[in-house]
Amino acid sequence: MARPLLSILLMLLAVFGLVAAVGMATGAFDLGQILTSALGQTVHGLVDAAVGGLKSFLSDVVSSSVPW
C-alpha cells in the first residue's frame, strides 16, 4: 500500500518542481510569491476568525452578567 502512494507523491513533487522551474525561468510567475501570498491570507483569516470568536464570547459574557 505504501509503495503506490510513495510513487504518486514523488511524481506530484516532480511535476510541481518542473512547473515551478519553468515558471520562474520564463518569468511567467513566481511560485515563492504565490505561496507567500497564500500563507499570508491564511494567517489573516485565522486571526480574523480568532478575533471574531473572542468578540462574540466577550459579548455573550457581558450580556449574561448584566442583570438588565
C-alpha positions as a printed NumPy array, in Angstrom:
array([[  0.   ,   0.   ,   0.   ],
       [  2.782,   2.446,   0.83 ],
       [  4.66 ,   1.866,  -2.407],
       [  1.974,   3.227,  -4.778],
       [  1.391,   6.223,  -2.505],
       [  5.103,   6.986,  -2.436],
       [  5.307,   6.753,  -6.231],
       [  2.348,   9.105,  -6.632],
       [  3.796,  11.564,  -4.128],
       [  7.192,  11.574,  -5.849],
       [  5.548,  12.067,  -9.239],
       [  3.499,  15.02 ,  -7.933],
       [  6.613,  16.573,  -6.396],
       [  8.488,  16.173,  -9.677],
       [  5.679,  17.816, -11.66 ],
       [  5.422,  20.603,  -9.077],
       [  9.187,  21.198,  -9.284],
       [  9.129,  21.217, -13.082],
       [  6.24 ,  23.685, -13.228],
       [  7.948,  25.911, -10.654],
       [ 11.241,  25.847, -12.554],
       [  9.611,  26.644, -15.895],
       [  7.502,  29.401, -14.381],
       [ 10.457,  31.055, -12.692],
       [ 12.756,  30.647, -15.7  ],
       [ 10.263,  32.194, -18.099],
       [  9.153,  34.861, -15.646],
       [  5.528,  33.807, -16.104],
       [  5.006,  33.56 , -12.372],
       [  6.949,  33.398,  -9.135],
       [  5.896,  30.39 ,  -7.116],
       [  7.53 ,  31.74 ,  -3.96 ],
       [  5.436,  34.889,  -4.158],
       [  2.257,  32.87 ,  -4.758],
       [  2.938,  30.652,  -1.749],
       [  3.858,  33.626,   0.441],
       [  0.641,  35.391,  -0.518],
       [ -1.424,  32.269,   0.204],
       [  0.25 ,  31.844,   3.584],
       [ -0.378,  35.495,   4.44 ],
       [ -4.053,  35.204,   3.513],
       [ -4.382,  32.039,   5.598],
       [ -2.843,  33.667,   8.66 ],
       [ -5.008,  36.75 ,   8.163],
       [ -8.133,  34.577,   8.005],
       [ -7.159,  32.676,  11.136],
       [ -6.54 ,  35.894,  13.049],
       [ -9.864,  37.342,  11.862],
       [-11.692,  34.189,  12.956],
       [ -9.992,  34.218,  16.368],
       [-10.794,  37.894,  16.932],
       [-14.41 ,  37.388,  15.836],
       [-14.796,  34.421,  18.171],
       [-13.29 ,  36.344,  21.072],
       [-15.579,  39.32 ,  20.442],
       [-18.607,  37.044,  20.349],
       [-17.538,  35.268,  23.526],
       [-16.932,  38.523,  25.399],
       [-20.236,  39.935,  24.176],
       [-22.057,  36.839,  25.464],
       [-20.277,  37.034,  28.819],
       [-21.072,  40.71 ,  29.269],
       [-24.708,  40.321,  28.22 ],
       [-25.234,  37.364,  30.572],
       [-23.626,  39.101,  33.551],
       [-25.611,  42.345,  33.264],
       [-28.97 ,  41.877,  35.035],
       [-30.876,  44.435,  32.98 ]])
